[in-house]
Amino acid sequence: MKPNIFQYATKELSQDAFIAWLLDWANPGNLIHDKDLHHCALDFVQMLLGTEGKQQQLIIQSVAVELQWKKIDVTAEIVTTEGRYLLVIEDKIHSAEHSEQLTNYQKIAADRCQTTGCELRCVYLKTGNESSNTLKNVRAKGFRIVSRKQIIGMLSEHTNVQNHILQDYKSRLELIEKTFREFEDKQIGIQHWHPSDWVGLFTMLDENEAIIRWHYVANPAGGFQNALLNWHGWRGVCVYAQLEEEKLCYKISFNPEDAEVDLEALDLDKIQDTWQSVLLKNAQKSTDASIQAIRRPNRYVHKGTWRTVAIVDRQNWLGKDGELVDVQQVINNLNAHKKFIKDCLKSESFNV
């Protein structure tokens, strides 16, 4: 494989530099240096501004790029024949928003626009994978999402660009995209699944609304990728199902922040055992093979904030060993488990 600078320059600061570099190429004076790269940069600006769907492209007169202005990753003041824009870009690879940074950045930029007369455009540029649940919160704060797939698609329209920096960046994004889809060609239970495989699967499930959200859970054992299927209140606490990589776990939350009652007044162990009993009894009555496979964990304990009360082994929701993942069948299985919990909550036997 040909050496690629972005194989080594993997941090967000390196991506900031690439974004700033490509934005700068949209300046009219750079047309004489590389016409094809300049036209690619113009499309990049249009995509970031959200004006790429217009019949007539913006005529860009100047682009002034700044890095880390007021701690914002990339800022660009863009002058066009139709007006001035202040483009604010929060660049993320694998990390997510923290500490209300987007709200703060938007306010700072809006204040600048009051002075300069620019129209504010805020972009959350994401080249890794992130749960749609957290991206929904990003949109609610006034940021457009520009994804890895969108960038690859835009760059792929400029096959005539010979610039090695741009080619290397596109190749790096394509490799990331390929990595998150490698699980599709791996035999279940035979070929080792890396964290990126679980992220790839959970992203696909997320896109098909089979899960609510997914994220990484850190713990002393090394952590794992986690996907939440549902969340229901019962007797003042919450019951739910989640994927802890290859295990489908039925859980109960005794987190005070989730509870609607004073937990100290409850017999938590009894509530836990009752929920388990209802799950196991109703699973035996089911005609669905994946539901019938719900079982008691090998290690069942009465301690912890988020307790596992029942599990489903990998072969009974993901697929049998040696098979390839059938994503639609996985979605069907997970939907069956979500419906099962709802049915349990409505059943008379739940009132024991």
PDB file of C-alpha atoms in Angstrom, residues 13-299:
ATOM      1  CA  LEU A  13      -5.720  18.953  14.558  1.00  0.00           C
ATOM      2  CA  SER A  14      -4.427  17.321  11.380  1.00  0.00           C
ATOM      3  CA  GLN A  15      -7.941  17.223   9.967  1.00  0.00           C
ATOM      4  CA  ASP A  16      -8.390  20.879  10.960  1.00  0.00           C
ATOM      5  CA  ALA A  17      -5.340  21.691   8.866  1.00  0.00           C
ATOM      6  CA  PHE A  18      -6.696  19.800   5.857  1.00  0.00           C
ATOM      7  CA  ILE A  19     -10.072  21.550   6.109  1.00  0.00           C
ATOM      8  CA  ALA A  20      -8.396  24.963   6.321  1.00  0.00           C
ATOM      9  CA  TRP A  21      -6.089  24.078   3.420  1.00  0.00           C
ATOM     10  CA  LEU A  22      -8.949  23.018   1.138  1.00  0.00           C
ATOM     11  CA  LEU A  23     -11.050  26.060   2.073  1.00  0.00           C
ATOM     12  CA  ASP A  24      -8.120  28.309   1.142  1.00  0.00           C
ATOM     13  CA  TRP A  25      -7.997  26.702  -2.298  1.00  0.00           C
ATOM     14  CA  ALA A  26     -11.450  28.218  -2.966  1.00  0.00           C
ATOM     15  CA  ASN A  27      -9.899  31.690  -3.181  1.00  0.00           C
ATOM     16  CA  PRO A  28     -10.108  32.931  -6.807  1.00  0.00           C
ATOM     17  CA  GLY A  29      -6.384  33.638  -6.953  1.00  0.00           C
ATOM     18  CA  ASN A  30      -5.624  29.922  -6.606  1.00  0.00           C
ATOM     19  CA  LEU A  31      -7.305  29.056  -9.907  1.00  0.00           C
ATOM     20  CA  ILE A  32      -4.032  29.630 -11.757  1.00  0.00           C
ATOM     21  CA  HIS A  33      -2.153  27.176  -9.526  1.00  0.00           C
ATOM     22  CA  ASP A  34      -4.485  24.175  -9.913  1.00  0.00           C
ATOM     23  CA  LYS A  35      -7.807  24.632 -11.702  1.00  0.00           C
ATOM     24  CA  ASP A  36      -9.180  21.198 -10.761  1.00  0.00           C
ATOM     25  CA  LEU A  37      -8.323  21.510  -7.080  1.00  0.00           C
ATOM     26  CA  HIS A  38      -9.793  25.018  -7.020  1.00  0.00           C
ATOM     27  CA  HIS A  39     -13.104  23.738  -8.421  1.00  0.00           C
ATOM     28  CA  CYS A  40     -13.108  20.925  -5.861  1.00  0.00           C
ATOM     29  CA  ALA A  41     -12.581  23.497  -3.111  1.00  0.00           C
ATOM     30  CA  LEU A  42     -15.504  25.547  -4.423  1.00  0.00           C
ATOM     31  CA  ASP A  43     -17.769  22.506  -4.117  1.00  0.00           C
ATOM     32  CA  PHE A  44     -16.391  21.880  -0.624  1.00  0.00           C
ATOM     33  CA  VAL A  45     -17.376  25.404   0.412  1.00  0.00           C
ATOM     34  CA  GLN A  46     -20.836  24.987  -1.132  1.00  0.00           C
ATOM     35  CA  MET A  47     -21.316  21.721   0.777  1.00  0.00           C
ATOM     36  CA  LEU A  48     -20.279  23.268   4.092  1.00  0.00           C
ATOM     37  CA  LEU A  49     -22.497  26.307   3.570  1.00  0.00           C
ATOM     38  CA  GLY A  50     -25.409  24.073   2.592  1.00  0.00           C
ATOM     39  CA  THR A  51     -25.867  25.806  -0.753  1.00  0.00           C
ATOM     40  CA  GLU A  52     -24.847  22.895  -2.994  1.00  0.00           C
ATOM     41  CA  GLY A  53     -28.456  22.231  -4.050  1.00  0.00           C
ATOM     42  CA  LYS A  54     -28.932  25.634  -5.662  1.00  0.00           C
ATOM     43  CA  GLN A  55     -29.192  25.814  -9.457  1.00  0.00           C
ATOM     44  CA  GLN A  56     -26.620  28.594  -9.605  1.00  0.00           C
ATOM     45  CA  GLN A  57     -23.431  28.239  -7.586  1.00  0.00           C
ATOM     46  CA  LEU A  58     -22.251  31.019  -5.329  1.00  0.00           C
ATOM     47  CA  ILE A  59     -19.533  33.145  -6.855  1.00  0.00           C
ATOM     48  CA  ILE A  60     -16.851  33.285  -4.188  1.00  0.00           C
ATOM     49  CA  GLN A  61     -14.776  36.438  -4.014  1.00  0.00           C
ATOM     50  CA  SER A  62     -12.610  35.608  -0.984  1.00  0.00           C
ATOM     51  CA  VAL A  63     -12.131  33.069   1.805  1.00  0.00           C
ATOM     52  CA  ALA A  64     -10.277  34.052   4.994  1.00  0.00           C
ATOM     53  CA  VAL A  65      -9.551  31.005   7.160  1.00  0.00           C
ATOM     54  CA  GLU A  66      -8.652  30.985  10.855  1.00  0.00           C
ATOM     55  CA  LEU A  67      -7.663  28.069  13.085  1.00  0.00           C
ATOM     56  CA  GLN A  68      -8.575  28.026  16.785  1.00  0.00           C
ATOM     57  CA  TRP A  69     -10.208  31.461  16.823  1.00  0.00           C
ATOM     58  CA  LYS A  70     -11.834  31.596  20.268  1.00  0.00           C
ATOM     59  CA  LYS A  71     -10.976  27.846  20.483  1.00  0.00           C
ATOM     60  CA  ILE A  72     -13.226  27.047  17.497  1.00  0.00           C
ATOM     61  CA  ASP A  73     -11.569  24.409  15.292  1.00  0.00           C
ATOM     62  CA  VAL A  74     -11.950  26.189  11.950  1.00  0.00           C
ATOM     63  CA  THR A  75     -13.524  29.545  11.132  1.00  0.00           C
ATOM     64  CA  ALA A  76     -13.834  31.004   7.643  1.00  0.00           C
ATOM     65  CA  GLU A  77     -15.190  34.366   6.552  1.00  0.00           C
ATOM     66  CA  ILE A  78     -16.478  33.882   3.026  1.00  0.00           C
ATOM     67  CA  VAL A  79     -17.377  36.794   0.759  1.00  0.00           C
ATOM     68  CA  THR A  80     -19.640  36.020  -2.210  1.00  0.00           C
ATOM     69  CA  THR A  81     -21.601  38.042  -4.737  1.00  0.00           C
ATOM     70  CA  GLU A  82     -24.734  37.236  -2.708  1.00  0.00           C
ATOM     71  CA  GLY A  83     -23.374  38.219   0.694  1.00  0.00           C
ATOM     72  CA  ARG A  84     -20.924  37.402   3.463  1.00  0.00           C
ATOM     73  CA  TYR A  85     -20.869  34.222   5.519  1.00  0.00           C
ATOM     74  CA  LEU A  86     -19.116  33.271   8.729  1.00  0.00           C
ATOM     75  CA  LEU A  87     -18.526  29.527   8.597  1.00  0.00           C
ATOM     76  CA  VAL A  88     -17.895  27.848  11.956  1.00  0.00           C
ATOM     77  CA  ILE A  89     -16.668  24.244  11.820  1.00  0.00           C
ATOM     78  CA  GLU A  90     -16.479  21.919  14.800  1.00  0.00           C
ATOM     79  CA  ASP A  91     -14.332  19.044  13.595  1.00  0.00           C
ATOM     80  CA  LYS A  92     -14.792  15.612  15.184  1.00  0.00           C
ATOM     81  CA  ILE A  93     -13.349  12.218  14.366  1.00  0.00           C
ATOM     82  CA  HIS A  94     -14.112   9.773  17.199  1.00  0.00           C
ATOM     83  CA  SER A  95     -14.915  12.208  20.015  1.00  0.00           C
ATOM     84  CA  ALA A  96     -18.247  13.950  20.595  1.00  0.00           C
ATOM     85  CA  GLU A  97     -19.403  17.316  21.883  1.00  0.00           C
ATOM     86  CA  HIS A  98     -18.602  18.121  25.495  1.00  0.00           C
ATOM     87  CA  SER A  99     -19.165  20.926  28.018  1.00  0.00           C
ATOM     88  CA  GLU A 100     -21.760  22.781  25.925  1.00  0.00           C
ATOM     89  CA  GLN A 101     -18.989  23.793  23.537  1.00  0.00           C
ATOM     90  CA  LEU A 102     -21.319  24.082  20.522  1.00  0.00           C
ATOM     91  CA  THR A 103     -23.700  26.442  22.303  1.00  0.00           C
ATOM     92  CA  ASN A 104     -20.765  28.581  23.418  1.00  0.00           C
ATOM     93  CA  TYR A 105     -19.170  28.634  19.961  1.00  0.00           C
ATOM     94  CA  GLN A 106     -22.411  29.609  18.282  1.00  0.00           C
ATOM     95  CA  LYS A 107     -22.932  32.501  20.702  1.00  0.00           C
ATOM     96  CA  ILE A 108     -19.377  33.779  20.204  1.00  0.00           C
ATOM     97  CA  ALA A 109     -19.736  33.567  16.417  1.00  0.00           C
ATOM     98  CA  ALA A 110     -23.175  35.217  16.470  1.00  0.00           C
ATOM     99  CA  ASP A 111     -21.694  38.159  18.369  1.00  0.00           C
ATOM    100  CA  ARG A 112     -19.021  38.507  15.688  1.00  0.00           C
ATOM    101  CA  CYS A 113     -21.690  38.436  12.975  1.00  0.00           C
ATOM    102  CA  GLN A 114     -23.465  41.321  14.674  1.00  0.00           C
ATOM    103  CA  THR A 115     -20.329  43.370  14.043  1.00  0.00           C
ATOM    104  CA  THR A 116     -19.340  42.104  10.594  1.00  0.00           C
ATOM    105  CA  GLY A 117     -22.783  41.661   9.066  1.00  0.00           C
ATOM    106  CA  CYS A 118     -22.032  38.069   8.116  1.00  0.00           C
ATOM    107  CA  GLU A 119     -24.638  35.325   7.924  1.00  0.00           C
ATOM    108  CA  LEU A 120     -23.689  32.577  10.384  1.00  0.00           C
ATOM    109  CA  ARG A 121     -23.396  28.958   9.200  1.00  0.00           C
ATOM    110  CA  CYS A 122     -22.375  26.323  11.767  1.00  0.00           C
ATOM    111  CA  VAL A 123     -21.133  22.875  10.737  1.00  0.00           C
ATOM    112  CA  TYR A 124     -20.402  19.748  12.772  1.00  0.00           C
ATOM    113  CA  LEU A 125     -17.988  17.848  10.534  1.00  0.00           C
ATOM    114  CA  LYS A 126     -17.857  14.195  11.589  1.00  0.00           C
ATOM    115  CA  THR A 127     -15.527  11.695   9.930  1.00  0.00           C
ATOM    116  CA  GLY A 128     -15.884   8.963  12.554  1.00  0.00           C
ATOM    117  CA  ASN A 129     -19.150   7.307  13.624  1.00  0.00           C
ATOM    118  CA  GLU A 130     -21.571   8.747  16.161  1.00  0.00           C
ATOM    119  CA  SER A 131     -25.001   7.773  17.457  1.00  0.00           C
ATOM    120  CA  SER A 132     -27.930   9.490  15.739  1.00  0.00           C
ATOM    121  CA  ASN A 133     -29.236  10.307  19.221  1.00  0.00           C
ATOM    122  CA  THR A 134     -26.278  12.579  19.992  1.00  0.00           C
ATOM    123  CA  LEU A 135     -26.280  13.989  16.454  1.00  0.00           C
ATOM    124  CA  LYS A 136     -29.917  14.960  16.987  1.00  0.00           C
ATOM    125  CA  ASN A 137     -28.777  17.058  19.949  1.00  0.00           C
ATOM    126  CA  VAL A 138     -26.099  18.652  17.758  1.00  0.00           C
ATOM    127  CA  ARG A 139     -28.713  19.674  15.180  1.00  0.00           C
ATOM    128  CA  ALA A 140     -30.897  21.114  17.927  1.00  0.00           C
ATOM    129  CA  LYS A 141     -28.047  23.511  18.719  1.00  0.00           C
ATOM    130  CA  GLY A 142     -28.065  24.922  15.199  1.00  0.00           C
ATOM    131  CA  PHE A 143     -25.249  22.872  13.630  1.00  0.00           C
ATOM    132  CA  ARG A 144     -25.559  21.087  10.280  1.00  0.00           C
ATOM    133  CA  ILE A 145     -24.022  17.629  10.167  1.00  0.00           C
ATOM    134  CA  VAL A 146     -21.507  16.963   7.407  1.00  0.00           C
ATOM    135  CA  SER A 147     -20.611  13.282   7.430  1.00  0.00           C
ATOM    136  CA  ARG A 148     -17.772  11.150   6.169  1.00  0.00           C
ATOM    137  CA  LYS A 149     -20.006   9.735   3.423  1.00  0.00           C
ATOM    138  CA  GLN A 150     -20.916  13.226   2.228  1.00  0.00           C
ATOM    139  CA  ILE A 151     -17.269  14.257   2.007  1.00  0.00           C
ATOM    140  CA  ILE A 152     -16.312  11.058   0.165  1.00  0.00           C
ATOM    141  CA  GLY A 153     -19.206  11.602  -2.235  1.00  0.00           C
ATOM    142  CA  MET A 154     -18.192  15.188  -2.967  1.00  0.00           C
ATOM    143  CA  LEU A 155     -14.515  14.345  -3.443  1.00  0.00           C
ATOM    144  CA  SER A 156     -15.421  11.383  -5.679  1.00  0.00           C
ATOM    145  CA  GLU A 157     -16.995  13.798  -8.162  1.00  0.00           C
ATOM    146  CA  HIS A 158     -13.550  15.330  -8.742  1.00  0.00           C
ATOM    147  CA  THR A 159     -11.660  12.364 -10.204  1.00  0.00           C
ATOM    148  CA  ASN A 160      -9.491  14.689 -12.292  1.00  0.00           C
ATOM    149  CA  VAL A 161      -7.795  16.227  -9.229  1.00  0.00           C
ATOM    150  CA  GLN A 162      -4.202  14.998  -9.123  1.00  0.00           C
ATOM    151  CA  ASN A 163      -3.183  16.639  -5.848  1.00  0.00           C
ATOM    152  CA  HIS A 164      -1.629  14.012  -3.558  1.00  0.00           C
ATOM    153  CA  ILE A 165      -2.804  15.634  -0.325  1.00  0.00           C
ATOM    154  CA  LEU A 166      -6.428  15.530  -1.418  1.00  0.00           C
ATOM    155  CA  GLN A 167      -6.083  12.019  -2.828  1.00  0.00           C
ATOM    156  CA  ASP A 168      -4.531  10.796   0.423  1.00  0.00           C
ATOM    157  CA  TYR A 169      -7.301  12.359   2.499  1.00  0.00           C
ATOM    158  CA  LYS A 170     -10.007  10.771   0.362  1.00  0.00           C
ATOM    159  CA  SER A 171      -8.241   7.404   0.551  1.00  0.00           C
ATOM    160  CA  ARG A 172      -8.062   7.681   4.330  1.00  0.00           C
ATOM    161  CA  LEU A 173     -11.805   8.371   4.607  1.00  0.00           C
ATOM    162  CA  GLU A 174     -12.553   5.457   2.277  1.00  0.00           C
ATOM    163  CA  LEU A 175     -10.417   3.185   4.445  1.00  0.00           C
ATOM    164  CA  ILE A 176     -12.329   4.292   7.556  1.00  0.00           C
ATOM    165  CA  GLU A 177     -15.613   3.600   5.752  1.00  0.00           C
ATOM    166  CA  LYS A 178     -14.381   0.154   4.721  1.00  0.00           C
ATOM    167  CA  THR A 179     -13.166  -0.647   8.250  1.00  0.00           C
ATOM    168  CA  PHE A 180     -16.605  -0.024   9.743  1.00  0.00           C
ATOM    169  CA  ARG A 181     -18.168  -2.431   7.227  1.00  0.00           C
ATOM    170  CA  GLU A 182     -15.722  -5.298   7.646  1.00  0.00           C
ATOM    171  CA  PHE A 183     -18.096  -7.065  10.061  1.00  0.00           C
ATOM    172  CA  GLU A 184     -20.334  -7.897   7.079  1.00  0.00           C
ATOM    173  CA  ASP A 185     -17.710 -10.333   5.755  1.00  0.00           C
ATOM    174  CA  LYS A 186     -16.723 -11.935   9.075  1.00  0.00           C
ATOM    175  CA  GLN A 187     -17.964 -15.348  10.141  1.00  0.00           C
ATOM    176  CA  ILE A 188     -19.761 -15.113  13.469  1.00  0.00           C
ATOM    177  CA  GLY A 189     -17.910 -16.783  16.325  1.00  0.00           C
ATOM    178  CA  ILE A 190     -14.948 -17.726  14.141  1.00  0.00           C
ATOM    179  CA  GLN A 191     -13.328 -14.475  13.053  1.00  0.00           C
ATOM    180  CA  HIS A 192     -12.479 -12.018  15.835  1.00  0.00           C
ATOM    181  CA  TRP A 193     -14.603  -8.883  16.028  1.00  0.00           C
ATOM    182  CA  HIS A 194     -12.769  -5.644  16.752  1.00  0.00           C
ATOM    183  CA  PRO A 195     -14.444  -2.627  18.408  1.00  0.00           C
ATOM    184  CA  SER A 196     -14.797  -1.085  14.933  1.00  0.00           C
ATOM    185  CA  ASP A 197     -16.901  -4.089  13.872  1.00  0.00           C
ATOM    186  CA  TRP A 198     -19.367  -3.489  16.692  1.00  0.00           C
ATOM    187  CA  VAL A 199     -19.430   0.226  15.891  1.00  0.00           C
ATOM    188  CA  GLY A 200     -20.161  -0.651  12.265  1.00  0.00           C
ATOM    189  CA  LEU A 201     -23.007  -2.989  13.213  1.00  0.00           C
ATOM    190  CA  PHE A 202     -24.478  -0.601  15.778  1.00  0.00           C
ATOM    191  CA  THR A 203     -24.313   2.265  13.280  1.00  0.00           C
ATOM    192  CA  MET A 204     -26.258   0.191  10.769  1.00  0.00           C
ATOM    193  CA  LEU A 205     -28.820  -0.770  13.427  1.00  0.00           C
ATOM    194  CA  ASP A 206     -29.049   2.889  14.412  1.00  0.00           C
ATOM    195  CA  GLU A 207     -29.726   3.924  10.817  1.00  0.00           C
ATOM    196  CA  ASN A 208     -32.569   1.376  10.728  1.00  0.00           C
ATOM    197  CA  GLU A 209     -33.992   2.590  14.075  1.00  0.00           C
ATOM    198  CA  ALA A 210     -33.469  -0.795  15.725  1.00  0.00           C
ATOM    199  CA  ILE A 211     -31.712   0.858  18.682  1.00  0.00           C
ATOM    200  CA  ILE A 212     -32.121   4.152  20.546  1.00  0.00           C
ATOM    201  CA  ARG A 213     -28.443   5.019  20.843  1.00  0.00           C
ATOM    202  CA  TRP A 214     -24.999   3.493  21.154  1.00  0.00           C
ATOM    203  CA  HIS A 215     -21.775   4.539  22.847  1.00  0.00           C
ATOM    204  CA  TYR A 216     -18.560   3.258  24.375  1.00  0.00           C
ATOM    205  CA  VAL A 217     -18.660   2.201  28.023  1.00  0.00           C
ATOM    206  CA  ALA A 218     -15.353   2.382  29.898  1.00  0.00           C
ATOM    207  CA  ASN A 219     -14.695  -0.057  32.722  1.00  0.00           C
ATOM    208  CA  PRO A 220     -11.707  -1.692  34.483  1.00  0.00           C
ATOM    209  CA  ALA A 221     -12.003  -4.755  32.231  1.00  0.00           C
ATOM    210  CA  GLY A 222     -11.228  -2.707  29.136  1.00  0.00           C
ATOM    211  CA  GLY A 223     -14.633  -1.356  28.164  1.00  0.00           C
ATOM    212  CA  PHE A 224     -17.109  -2.296  25.459  1.00  0.00           C
ATOM    213  CA  GLN A 225     -19.455  -0.879  22.837  1.00  0.00           C
ATOM    214  CA  ASN A 226     -23.010  -0.656  24.129  1.00  0.00           C
ATOM    215  CA  ALA A 227     -26.317  -0.208  22.277  1.00  0.00           C
ATOM    216  CA  LEU A 228     -29.578   0.641  24.046  1.00  0.00           C
ATOM    217  CA  LEU A 229     -32.712  -0.975  22.587  1.00  0.00           C
ATOM    218  CA  ASN A 230     -35.426   0.563  24.746  1.00  0.00           C
ATOM    219  CA  TRP A 231     -36.222   2.178  28.095  1.00  0.00           C
ATOM    220  CA  HIS A 232     -39.418   1.724  30.135  1.00  0.00           C
ATOM    221  CA  GLY A 233     -40.578   2.832  33.553  1.00  0.00           C
ATOM    222  CA  TRP A 234     -42.042   0.314  36.019  1.00  0.00           C
ATOM    223  CA  ARG A 235     -42.780   0.675  39.726  1.00  0.00           C
ATOM    224  CA  GLY A 236     -40.706   3.829  39.843  1.00  0.00           C
ATOM    225  CA  VAL A 237     -37.573   2.271  38.295  1.00  0.00           C
ATOM    226  CA  CYS A 238     -36.512   1.558  34.709  1.00  0.00           C
ATOM    227  CA  VAL A 239     -36.247  -1.718  32.826  1.00  0.00           C
ATOM    228  CA  TYR A 240     -34.576  -2.035  29.446  1.00  0.00           C
ATOM    229  CA  ALA A 241     -32.546  -4.182  27.054  1.00  0.00           C
ATOM    230  CA  GLN A 242     -29.140  -3.423  25.622  1.00  0.00           C
ATOM    231  CA  LEU A 243     -26.410  -5.017  23.544  1.00  0.00           C
ATOM    232  CA  GLU A 244     -23.091  -5.341  25.316  1.00  0.00           C
ATOM    233  CA  GLU A 245     -21.280  -6.304  22.143  1.00  0.00           C
ATOM    234  CA  GLU A 246     -22.133  -9.990  21.644  1.00  0.00           C
ATOM    235  CA  LYS A 247     -24.498 -10.292  24.622  1.00  0.00           C
ATOM    236  CA  LEU A 248     -28.092  -9.101  24.593  1.00  0.00           C
ATOM    237  CA  CYS A 249     -28.818  -8.167  28.204  1.00  0.00           C
ATOM    238  CA  TYR A 250     -32.093  -7.511  29.976  1.00  0.00           C
ATOM    239  CA  LYS A 251     -31.378  -4.924  32.670  1.00  0.00           C
ATOM    240  CA  ILE A 252     -32.936  -2.973  35.502  1.00  0.00           C
ATOM    241  CA  SER A 253     -31.723   0.453  36.581  1.00  0.00           C
ATOM    242  CA  PHE A 254     -31.483   1.444  40.226  1.00  0.00           C
ATOM    243  CA  ASN A 255     -29.860   4.752  39.367  1.00  0.00           C
ATOM    244  CA  PRO A 256     -31.411   7.491  41.549  1.00  0.00           C
ATOM    245  CA  GLU A 257     -31.352   9.839  38.542  1.00  0.00           C
ATOM    246  CA  ASP A 258     -33.626   7.448  36.621  1.00  0.00           C
ATOM    247  CA  ALA A 259     -35.960   6.575  39.498  1.00  0.00           C
ATOM    248  CA  GLU A 260     -39.310   8.244  40.120  1.00  0.00           C
ATOM    249  CA  VAL A 261     -39.446   7.086  43.748  1.00  0.00           C
ATOM    250  CA  ASP A 262     -37.171   6.974  46.780  1.00  0.00           C
ATOM    251  CA  LEU A 263     -35.087   3.856  46.158  1.00  0.00           C
ATOM    252  CA  GLU A 264     -34.246   3.524  49.846  1.00  0.00           C
ATOM    253  CA  ALA A 265     -37.907   2.748  50.505  1.00  0.00           C
ATOM    254  CA  LEU A 266     -37.896  -0.190  48.068  1.00  0.00           C
ATOM    255  CA  ASP A 267     -36.765  -3.802  48.315  1.00  0.00           C
ATOM    256  CA  LEU A 268     -34.512  -3.612  45.261  1.00  0.00           C
ATOM    257  CA  ASP A 269     -33.542  -7.284  45.307  1.00  0.00           C
ATOM    258  CA  LYS A 270     -37.189  -8.348  45.318  1.00  0.00           C
ATOM    259  CA  ILE A 271     -37.992  -6.008  42.425  1.00  0.00           C
ATOM    260  CA  GLN A 272     -35.035  -7.410  40.489  1.00  0.00           C
ATOM    261  CA  ASP A 273     -36.138 -11.014  41.095  1.00  0.00           C
ATOM    262  CA  THR A 274     -39.733 -10.206  40.140  1.00  0.00           C
ATOM    263  CA  TRP A 275     -38.662  -8.699  36.830  1.00  0.00           C
ATOM    264  CA  GLN A 276     -36.482 -11.705  36.090  1.00  0.00           C
ATOM    265  CA  SER A 277     -39.294 -14.111  36.938  1.00  0.00           C
ATOM    266  CA  VAL A 278     -41.703 -12.355  34.596  1.00  0.00           C
ATOM    267  CA  LEU A 279     -39.170 -12.363  31.764  1.00  0.00           C
ATOM    268  CA  LEU A 280     -38.350 -16.052  32.082  1.00  0.00           C
ATOM    269  CA  LYS A 281     -41.969 -17.191  32.481  1.00  0.00           C
ATOM    270  CA  ASN A 282     -43.183 -15.204  29.499  1.00  0.00           C
ATOM    271  CA  ALA A 283     -40.200 -16.281  27.379  1.00  0.00           C
ATOM    272  CA  GLN A 284     -41.212 -19.926  27.841  1.00  0.00           C
ATOM    273  CA  LYS A 285     -44.628 -19.145  26.344  1.00  0.00           C
ATOM    274  CA  SER A 286     -43.205 -17.420  23.266  1.00  0.00           C
ATOM    275  CA  THR A 287     -43.135 -19.010  19.821  1.00  0.00           C
ATOM    276  CA  ASP A 288     -40.160 -16.845  18.787  1.00  0.00           C
ATOM    277  CA  ALA A 289     -36.881 -18.781  18.988  1.00  0.00           C
ATOM    278  CA  SER A 290     -34.852 -15.718  19.981  1.00  0.00           C
ATOM    279  CA  ILE A 291     -37.272 -14.923  22.826  1.00  0.00           C
ATOM    280  CA  GLN A 292     -37.307 -18.538  23.990  1.00  0.00           C
ATOM    281  CA  ALA A 293     -33.515 -18.279  24.348  1.00  0.00           C
ATOM    282  CA  ILE A 294     -33.730 -15.684  27.154  1.00  0.00           C
ATOM    283  CA  ARG A 295     -31.966 -17.185  30.159  1.00  0.00           C
ATOM    284  CA  ARG A 296     -30.649 -16.444  33.616  1.00  0.00           C
ATOM    285  CA  PRO A 297     -27.053 -15.111  33.627  1.00  0.00           C
ATOM    286  CA  ASN A 298     -24.332 -17.499  34.773  1.00  0.00           C
ATOM    287  CA  ARG A 299     -23.461 -14.950  37.440  1.00  0.00           C
TER     288      ARG A 299
END
